[in-house]
PDB file of C-alpha atoms in Angstrom:
ATOM      1  CA  MET A 174     105.731  98.160  88.010  1.00 40.00           C
ATOM      2  CA  ASP A 175     107.931 101.005  86.975  1.00 49.00           C
ATOM      3  CA  MET A 176     110.175 101.605  89.954  1.00 61.00           C
ATOM      4  CA  ILE A 177     113.059  99.860  91.648  1.00 69.00           C
ATOM      5  CA  TYR A 178     110.782  98.825  94.529  1.00 78.00           C
ATOM      6  CA  VAL A 179     107.183  97.881  95.270  1.00 85.00           C
ATOM      7  CA  GLU A 180     105.491  99.146  98.428  1.00 89.00           C
ATOM      8  CA  ARG A 181     102.351  97.899 100.132  1.00 93.00           C
ATOM      9  CA  ILE A 182     100.735  99.238 103.298  1.00 96.00           C
ATOM     10  CA  VAL A 183      98.879  96.735 105.474  1.00 96.00           C
ATOM     11  CA  ASP A 184      96.650  97.237 108.482  1.00 97.00           C
ATOM     12  CA  LYS A 185      98.490  94.824 110.749  1.00 97.00           C
ATOM     13  CA  PRO A 186     101.069  95.349 113.493  1.00 98.00           C
ATOM     14  CA  PHE A 187     104.769  95.305 112.679  1.00 98.00           C
ATOM     15  CA  PHE A 188     105.725  92.145 114.565  1.00 97.00           C
ATOM     16  CA  GLU A 189     102.960  90.148 112.898  1.00 97.00           C
ATOM     17  CA  ILE A 190     104.119  91.321 109.460  1.00 98.00           C
ATOM     18  CA  ILE A 191     107.822  90.621 110.058  1.00 98.00           C
ATOM     19  CA  ASP A 192     106.967  87.037 111.031  1.00 97.00           C
ATOM     20  CA  LEU A 193     104.671  86.674 108.008  1.00 97.00           C
ATOM     21  CA  ALA A 194     107.374  88.110 105.724  1.00 98.00           C
ATOM     22  CA  LYS A 195     110.027  85.615 106.832  1.00 98.00           C
ATOM     23  CA  SER A 196     107.551  82.747 106.523  1.00 98.00           C
ATOM     24  CA  ALA A 197     106.441  83.884 103.056  1.00 97.00           C
ATOM     25  CA  ILE A 198     110.039  84.104 101.848  1.00 98.00           C
ATOM     26  CA  THR A 199     110.833  80.545 102.921  1.00 97.00           C
ATOM     27  CA  LYS A 200     107.426  79.224 101.797  1.00 97.00           C
ATOM     28  CA  ASN A 201     108.270  80.454  98.295  1.00 96.00           C
ATOM     29  CA  GLY A 202     111.577  78.575  98.252  1.00 96.00           C
ATOM     30  CA  PHE A 203     113.983  81.361  99.154  1.00 97.00           C
ATOM     31  CA  LEU A 204     116.463  81.608 101.992  1.00 97.00           C
ATOM     32  CA  VAL A 205     116.401  84.490 104.450  1.00 98.00           C
ATOM     33  CA  LEU A 206     120.116  85.255 104.301  1.00 97.00           C
ATOM     34  CA  HIS A 207     120.159  88.021 106.867  1.00 98.00           C
ATOM     35  CA  GLU A 208     117.885  90.200 108.957  1.00 98.00           C
ATOM     36  CA  ILE A 209     119.141  93.679 109.722  1.00 98.00           C
ATOM     37  CA  ASN A 210     117.537  95.254 112.778  1.00 98.00           C
ATOM     38  CA  THR A 211     117.793  98.889 111.728  1.00 98.00           C
ATOM     39  CA  THR A 212     115.928 100.070 114.813  1.00 98.00           C
ATOM     40  CA  GLU A 213     118.507  98.502 117.097  1.00 98.00           C
ATOM     41  CA  ILE A 214     121.411  99.896 115.081  1.00 98.00           C
ATOM     42  CA  MET A 215     119.977 103.408 115.170  1.00 97.00           C
ATOM     43  CA  MET A 216     119.404 103.190 118.933  1.00 97.00           C
ATOM     44  CA  LYS A 217     123.122 102.527 119.423  1.00 97.00           C
ATOM     45  CA  PHE A 218     123.687 106.002 117.981  1.00 97.00           C
ATOM     46  CA  ASP A 219     120.928 107.603 120.057  1.00 97.00           C
ATOM     47  CA  PHE A 220     118.463 107.832 117.160  1.00 97.00           C
ATOM     48  CA  GLU A 221     114.996 106.631 118.028  1.00 96.00           C
ATOM     49  CA  ILE A 222     112.953 105.311 115.111  1.00 97.00           C
ATOM     50  CA  LYS A 223     109.926 103.071 114.783  1.00 97.00           C
ATOM     51  CA  GLU A 224     110.494  99.369 114.143  1.00 98.00           C
ATOM     52  CA  LEU A 225     112.342  98.715 110.893  1.00 98.00           C
ATOM     53  CA  ARG A 226     113.904  95.516 109.561  1.00 98.00           C
ATOM     54  CA  GLN A 227     115.699  94.752 106.321  1.00 98.00           C
ATOM     55  CA  LEU A 228     115.452  91.175 105.087  1.00 98.00           C
ATOM     56  CA  LEU A 229     117.997  89.962 102.537  1.00 98.00           C
ATOM     57  CA  PHE A 230     116.831  86.874 100.668  1.00 97.00           C
ATOM     58  CA  PHE A 231     117.719  84.778  97.651  1.00 95.00           C
ATOM     59  CA  HIS A 232     117.946  81.234  96.308  1.00 95.00           C
ATOM     60  CA  PRO A 233     121.121  79.296  95.379  1.00 95.00           C
ATOM     61  CA  GLU A 234     119.659  78.177  92.022  1.00 95.00           C
ATOM     62  CA  TYR A 235     119.183  81.783  90.951  1.00 94.00           C
ATOM     63  CA  MET A 236     122.692  82.644  92.124  1.00 95.00           C
ATOM     64  CA  LYS A 237     124.027  79.801  89.971  1.00 96.00           C
ATOM     65  CA  LEU A 238     122.173  81.195  86.939  1.00 95.00           C
ATOM     66  CA  ILE A 239     123.478  84.706  87.525  1.00 96.00           C
ATOM     67  CA  LEU A 240     127.029  83.433  87.823  1.00 96.00           C
ATOM     68  CA  GLU A 241     126.625  81.518  84.564  1.00 96.00           C
ATOM     69  CA  ILE A 242     125.139  84.488  82.681  1.00 95.00           C
ATOM     70  CA  ASP A 243     127.353  87.287  84.009  1.00 95.00           C
ATOM     71  CA  PRO A 244     129.258  87.010  87.301  1.00 96.00           C
ATOM     72  CA  SER A 245     129.462  90.796  87.681  1.00 95.00           C
ATOM     73  CA  ALA A 246     125.652  90.891  87.997  1.00 95.00           C
ATOM     74  CA  VAL A 247     125.960  89.358  91.465  1.00 95.00           C
ATOM     75  CA  ILE A 248     126.056  92.979  92.661  1.00 94.00           C
ATOM     76  CA  LYS A 249     122.284  93.050  91.979  1.00 92.00           C
ATOM     77  CA  VAL A 250     121.454  90.395  94.592  1.00 93.00           C
ATOM     78  CA  PRO A 251     120.338  89.324  97.141  1.00 95.00           C
ATOM     79  CA  LEU A 252     116.825  90.691  96.952  1.00 95.00           C
ATOM     80  CA  LYS A 253     115.718  92.959  99.762  1.00 96.00           C
ATOM     81  CA  MET A 254     112.514  93.474 101.683  1.00 97.00           C
ATOM     82  CA  VAL A 255     112.010  96.275 104.185  1.00 98.00           C
ATOM     83  CA  VAL A 256     109.340  95.985 106.854  1.00 98.00           C
ATOM     84  CA  ARG A 257     108.648  99.357 108.452  1.00 98.00           C
ATOM     85  CA  GLU A 258     106.269 100.224 111.261  1.00 98.00           C
ATOM     86  CA  ILE A 259     104.004 103.152 110.427  1.00 98.00           C
ATOM     87  CA  ASN A 260     101.985 103.006 113.650  1.00 97.00           C
ATOM     88  CA  GLU A 261     100.718 100.360 116.098  1.00 96.00           C
ATOM     89  CA  ASN A 262      98.369  98.825 113.552  1.00 97.00           C
ATOM     90  CA  GLN A 263      99.891  99.707 110.201  1.00 98.00           C
ATOM     91  CA  THR A 264     103.043  98.445 108.517  1.00 98.00           C
ATOM     92  CA  ALA A 265     104.760  99.148 105.201  1.00 97.00           C
ATOM     93  CA  ILE A 266     106.306  96.324 103.193  1.00 97.00           C
ATOM     94  CA  ILE A 267     108.800  97.425 100.567  1.00 95.00           C
ATOM     95  CA  CYS A 268     110.391  94.930  98.213  1.00 94.00           C
ATOM     96  CA  THR A 269     112.954  95.058  95.442  1.00 89.00           C
ATOM     97  CA  ASN A 270     111.444  94.977  91.935  1.00 91.00           C
ATOM     98  CA  PRO A 271     113.574  92.439  90.010  1.00 92.00           C
ATOM     99  CA  ILE A 272     112.380  93.658  86.599  1.00 91.00           C
ATOM    100  CA  ASP A 273     113.773  97.125  87.182  1.00 90.00           C
ATOM    101  CA  LEU A 274     116.748  95.745  89.088  1.00 89.00           C
ATOM    102  CA  PHE A 275     117.924  94.023  85.886  1.00 92.00           C
ATOM    103  CA  LEU A 276     116.628  96.709  83.512  1.00 90.00           C
ATOM    104  CA  GLY A 277     118.788  97.037  80.405  1.00 91.00           C
ATOM    105  CA  MET A 278     120.414  93.647  80.993  1.00 93.00           C
ATOM    106  CA  GLU A 279     118.729  91.674  78.216  1.00 94.00           C
ATOM    107  CA  ARG A 280     120.370  88.372  79.151  1.00 95.00           C
ATOM    108  CA  PHE A 281     118.545  88.574  82.485  1.00 95.00           C
ATOM    109  CA  HIS A 282     115.092  89.272  81.055  1.00 94.00           C
ATOM    110  CA  ASP A 283     113.620  85.810  81.733  1.00 94.00           C
ATOM    111  CA  LEU A 284     115.246  85.586  85.141  1.00 95.00           C
ATOM    112  CA  SER A 285     113.945  89.021  86.148  1.00 94.00           C
ATOM    113  CA  LEU A 286     110.405  88.007  85.144  1.00 94.00           C
ATOM    114  CA  GLU A 287     110.671  84.802  87.160  1.00 94.00           C
ATOM    115  CA  LEU A 288     112.045  86.629  90.194  1.00 95.00           C
ATOM    116  CA  SER A 289     109.337  89.268  89.849  1.00 93.00           C
ATOM    117  CA  GLY A 290     106.682  86.544  89.907  1.00 94.00           C
ATOM    118  CA  SER A 291     108.237  85.067  93.041  1.00 95.00           C
ATOM    119  CA  THR A 292     108.431  88.475  94.710  1.00 94.00           C
ATOM    120  CA  THR A 293     104.773  89.104  93.878  1.00 93.00           C
ATOM    121  CA  MET A 294     103.818  85.764  95.450  1.00 95.00           C
ATOM    122  CA  ILE A 295     105.827  86.579  98.573  1.00 96.00           C
ATOM    123  CA  LEU A 296     104.078  89.953  98.919  1.00 94.00           C
ATOM    124  CA  LYS A 297     100.660  88.326  98.401  1.00 94.00           C
ATOM    125  CA  ASP A 298     101.431  85.750 101.081  1.00 95.00           C
ATOM    126  CA  VAL A 299     102.388  88.506 103.533  1.00 94.00           C
ATOM    127  CA  ILE A 300      99.376  90.702 102.791  1.00 92.00           C
ATOM    128  CA  ASN A 301      96.698  87.988 102.724  1.00 85.00           C
TER     129      ASN A 301
END
């Protein structure tokens, strides 16, 4: 992975994927902290877009570690997943890449690898 995010396209409808995404996040030990309904927000301003949700997720143990290592690094979290409808039967899943998120922050190397592994498992659980 060499970008700040990882994107996967799946041949499943949006509402099935959003449910799978939230389940996968909690199954892997994280908390869904907030779900932003971007479609609804845009409609309030008379912009019509396909279904789009932003899921913010994290785990208190990782927050504790970040605070112990460098409290200013809290700006890097929570992790984010975007679920975006492409068409009726195709959905994009875009997720933060923790390795690149903490790039250049050597004290977070091990943590970024661990978070990357968790993010990969979450994506696999959504896709499979």
